[in-house]
Amino acid sequence: MNEKMVEALKTNVLTLTKPIFIDGKEVKELIYDFESMTARDKLNVGKRIKSDGIPISVEELDTDYHMYLFAGAVVKANPEMDMSDVFRLSAKDIQKGAKLARSFFYVNLEE
């Protein structure tokens, strides 16, 4: 892996305030990758939130949707994981992830 890629991975890490167990292993941080998400990934996030029975209000302001986008970015970086793994995060940690998603997708869109 080149230095640029290693540095990018370091910046795309959410350190958890409350670790979780995934497949019997304690996880203290999650790598996420918004940059590699495709239009299809974003559509699939929308389908998942709808199938979970959660209506989307205004996409740019919807915290629930931002949580799902973060979960999608975690799965993008960790294909062995499922979104349901991410939804076991503490409320504080998933809120941090939601803020990351909102910032990436919706803040400063006009620039």
PDB file of C-alpha atoms in Angstrom:
ATOM      1  CA  MET A   1       0.000   0.000   0.000  1.00  0.00           C
ATOM      2  CA  ASN A   2       1.395   3.403  -0.889  1.00  0.00           C
ATOM      3  CA  GLU A   3       1.771   6.157   1.720  1.00  0.00           C
ATOM      4  CA  LYS A   4      -1.131   8.206   0.366  1.00  0.00           C
ATOM      5  CA  MET A   5      -3.520   5.261   0.688  1.00  0.00           C
ATOM      6  CA  VAL A   6      -2.305   4.461   4.218  1.00  0.00           C
ATOM      7  CA  GLU A   7      -2.803   8.097   5.239  1.00  0.00           C
ATOM      8  CA  ALA A   8      -6.293   8.155   3.710  1.00  0.00           C
ATOM      9  CA  LEU A   9      -7.271   5.059   5.683  1.00  0.00           C
ATOM     10  CA  LYS A  10      -6.007   6.655   8.892  1.00  0.00           C
ATOM     11  CA  THR A  11      -8.237   9.678   8.348  1.00  0.00           C
ATOM     12  CA  ASN A  12     -11.290   7.535   7.598  1.00  0.00           C
ATOM     13  CA  VAL A  13     -11.430   5.903  11.008  1.00  0.00           C
ATOM     14  CA  LEU A  14     -14.061   6.415  13.672  1.00  0.00           C
ATOM     15  CA  THR A  15     -12.687   5.579  17.115  1.00  0.00           C
ATOM     16  CA  LEU A  16     -15.523   4.139  19.165  1.00  0.00           C
ATOM     17  CA  THR A  17     -16.237   5.390  22.666  1.00  0.00           C
ATOM     18  CA  LYS A  18     -17.806   2.009  23.401  1.00  0.00           C
ATOM     19  CA  PRO A  19     -16.284  -0.957  21.535  1.00  0.00           C
ATOM     20  CA  ILE A  20     -18.571  -3.616  20.043  1.00  0.00           C
ATOM     21  CA  PHE A  21     -18.059  -7.264  19.188  1.00  0.00           C
ATOM     22  CA  ILE A  22     -18.317  -8.379  15.580  1.00  0.00           C
ATOM     23  CA  ASP A  23     -17.868 -12.065  14.814  1.00  0.00           C
ATOM     24  CA  GLY A  24     -16.465 -12.574  18.309  1.00  0.00           C
ATOM     25  CA  LYS A  25     -13.798  -9.884  17.935  1.00  0.00           C
ATOM     26  CA  GLU A  26     -13.736  -6.635  19.873  1.00  0.00           C
ATOM     27  CA  VAL A  27     -13.857  -3.660  17.523  1.00  0.00           C
ATOM     28  CA  LYS A  28     -12.580  -0.331  18.855  1.00  0.00           C
ATOM     29  CA  GLU A  29     -12.570   1.597  15.596  1.00  0.00           C
ATOM     30  CA  LEU A  30     -14.296   1.449  12.256  1.00  0.00           C
ATOM     31  CA  ILE A  31     -12.864   2.301   8.872  1.00  0.00           C
ATOM     32  CA  TYR A  32     -15.365   3.973   6.534  1.00  0.00           C
ATOM     33  CA  ASP A  33     -15.124   5.008   2.889  1.00  0.00           C
ATOM     34  CA  PHE A  34     -17.510   7.612   1.535  1.00  0.00           C
ATOM     35  CA  GLU A  35     -15.265   8.387  -1.445  1.00  0.00           C
ATOM     36  CA  SER A  36     -15.674   4.920  -2.958  1.00  0.00           C
ATOM     37  CA  MET A  37     -19.435   4.807  -2.575  1.00  0.00           C
ATOM     38  CA  THR A  38     -21.237   4.709  -5.905  1.00  0.00           C
ATOM     39  CA  ALA A  39     -24.666   5.903  -6.924  1.00  0.00           C
ATOM     40  CA  ARG A  40     -25.805   2.262  -6.613  1.00  0.00           C
ATOM     41  CA  ASP A  41     -24.463   2.131  -3.026  1.00  0.00           C
ATOM     42  CA  LYS A  42     -26.422   5.273  -2.152  1.00  0.00           C
ATOM     43  CA  LEU A  43     -29.582   3.832  -3.747  1.00  0.00           C
ATOM     44  CA  ASN A  44     -29.102   0.621  -1.781  1.00  0.00           C
ATOM     45  CA  VAL A  45     -28.833   2.611   1.444  1.00  0.00           C
ATOM     46  CA  GLY A  46     -32.141   4.266   0.556  1.00  0.00           C
ATOM     47  CA  LYS A  47     -33.746   0.878  -0.126  1.00  0.00           C
ATOM     48  CA  ARG A  48     -32.442  -0.490   3.181  1.00  0.00           C
ATOM     49  CA  ILE A  49     -33.790   2.389   5.264  1.00  0.00           C
ATOM     50  CA  LYS A  50     -37.188   2.049   3.556  1.00  0.00           C
ATOM     51  CA  SER A  51     -37.256  -1.721   4.060  1.00  0.00           C
ATOM     52  CA  ASP A  52     -36.503  -1.111   7.749  1.00  0.00           C
ATOM     53  CA  GLY A  53     -39.668   1.001   7.858  1.00  0.00           C
ATOM     54  CA  ILE A  54     -37.987   4.335   8.435  1.00  0.00           C
ATOM     55  CA  PRO A  55     -39.321   7.157   6.261  1.00  0.00           C
ATOM     56  CA  ILE A  56     -36.863   9.694   4.892  1.00  0.00           C
ATOM     57  CA  SER A  57     -37.965  13.277   5.337  1.00  0.00           C
ATOM     58  CA  VAL A  58     -35.535  15.827   3.907  1.00  0.00           C
ATOM     59  CA  GLU A  59     -32.442  13.885   2.894  1.00  0.00           C
ATOM     60  CA  GLU A  60     -30.028  16.699   3.746  1.00  0.00           C
ATOM     61  CA  LEU A  61     -31.424  17.034   7.293  1.00  0.00           C
ATOM     62  CA  ASP A  62     -32.480  13.469   8.121  1.00  0.00           C
ATOM     63  CA  THR A  63     -30.231  12.104  10.882  1.00  0.00           C
ATOM     64  CA  ASP A  64     -31.581   8.561  10.454  1.00  0.00           C
ATOM     65  CA  TYR A  65     -30.632   8.633   6.782  1.00  0.00           C
ATOM     66  CA  HIS A  66     -27.166   9.926   7.674  1.00  0.00           C
ATOM     67  CA  MET A  67     -26.735   6.973  10.073  1.00  0.00           C
ATOM     68  CA  TYR A  68     -27.563   4.604   7.227  1.00  0.00           C
ATOM     69  CA  LEU A  69     -25.142   6.405   4.906  1.00  0.00           C
ATOM     70  CA  PHE A  70     -22.412   5.997   7.515  1.00  0.00           C
ATOM     71  CA  ALA A  71     -23.257   2.309   7.861  1.00  0.00           C
ATOM     72  CA  GLY A  72     -23.046   2.001   4.067  1.00  0.00           C
ATOM     73  CA  ALA A  73     -19.599   3.630   4.090  1.00  0.00           C
ATOM     74  CA  VAL A  74     -18.422   1.232   6.802  1.00  0.00           C
ATOM     75  CA  VAL A  75     -19.627  -1.754   4.775  1.00  0.00           C
ATOM     76  CA  LYS A  76     -17.964  -0.286   1.668  1.00  0.00           C
ATOM     77  CA  ALA A  77     -14.631  -0.284   3.512  1.00  0.00           C
ATOM     78  CA  ASN A  78     -15.316  -3.612   5.261  1.00  0.00           C
ATOM     79  CA  PRO A  79     -17.274  -5.912   2.903  1.00  0.00           C
ATOM     80  CA  GLU A  80     -17.239  -8.700   5.490  1.00  0.00           C
ATOM     81  CA  MET A  81     -19.462  -6.561   7.717  1.00  0.00           C
ATOM     82  CA  ASP A  82     -23.187  -5.959   7.495  1.00  0.00           C
ATOM     83  CA  MET A  83     -25.055  -2.740   8.192  1.00  0.00           C
ATOM     84  CA  SER A  84     -26.704  -4.462  11.145  1.00  0.00           C
ATOM     85  CA  ASP A  85     -23.238  -4.667  12.762  1.00  0.00           C
ATOM     86  CA  VAL A  86     -22.934  -0.891  12.545  1.00  0.00           C
ATOM     87  CA  PHE A  87     -26.377  -0.393  14.062  1.00  0.00           C
ATOM     88  CA  ARG A  88     -25.183  -2.036  17.255  1.00  0.00           C
ATOM     89  CA  LEU A  89     -22.913   0.953  17.931  1.00  0.00           C
ATOM     90  CA  SER A  90     -23.653   3.116  20.921  1.00  0.00           C
ATOM     91  CA  ALA A  91     -25.973   6.059  20.254  1.00  0.00           C
ATOM     92  CA  LYS A  92     -23.045   8.433  20.761  1.00  0.00           C
ATOM     93  CA  ASP A  93     -20.844   6.604  18.240  1.00  0.00           C
ATOM     94  CA  ILE A  94     -23.508   6.288  15.534  1.00  0.00           C
ATOM     95  CA  GLN A  95     -24.266   9.987  15.972  1.00  0.00           C
ATOM     96  CA  LYS A  96     -20.611  10.764  15.261  1.00  0.00           C
ATOM     97  CA  GLY A  97     -20.871   8.601  12.140  1.00  0.00           C
ATOM     98  CA  ALA A  98     -24.048  10.376  11.062  1.00  0.00           C
ATOM     99  CA  LYS A  99     -22.282  13.740  11.391  1.00  0.00           C
ATOM    100  CA  LEU A 100     -19.454  12.441   9.200  1.00  0.00           C
ATOM    101  CA  ALA A 101     -21.968  11.371   6.538  1.00  0.00           C
ATOM    102  CA  ARG A 102     -23.837  14.662   6.648  1.00  0.00           C
ATOM    103  CA  SER A 103     -20.601  16.591   6.390  1.00  0.00           C
ATOM    104  CA  PHE A 104     -19.371  14.527   3.443  1.00  0.00           C
ATOM    105  CA  PHE A 105     -22.573  14.450   1.411  1.00  0.00           C
ATOM    106  CA  TYR A 106     -24.400  17.666   2.241  1.00  0.00           C
ATOM    107  CA  VAL A 107     -22.238  20.382   3.769  1.00  0.00           C
ATOM    108  CA  ASN A 108     -20.842  22.837   1.219  1.00  0.00           C
ATOM    109  CA  LEU A 109     -22.552  21.164  -1.732  1.00  0.00           C
ATOM    110  CA  GLU A 110     -22.337  24.329  -3.768  1.00  0.00           C
ATOM    111  CA  GLU A 111     -18.543  24.426  -3.739  1.00  0.00           C
TER     112      GLU A 111
END
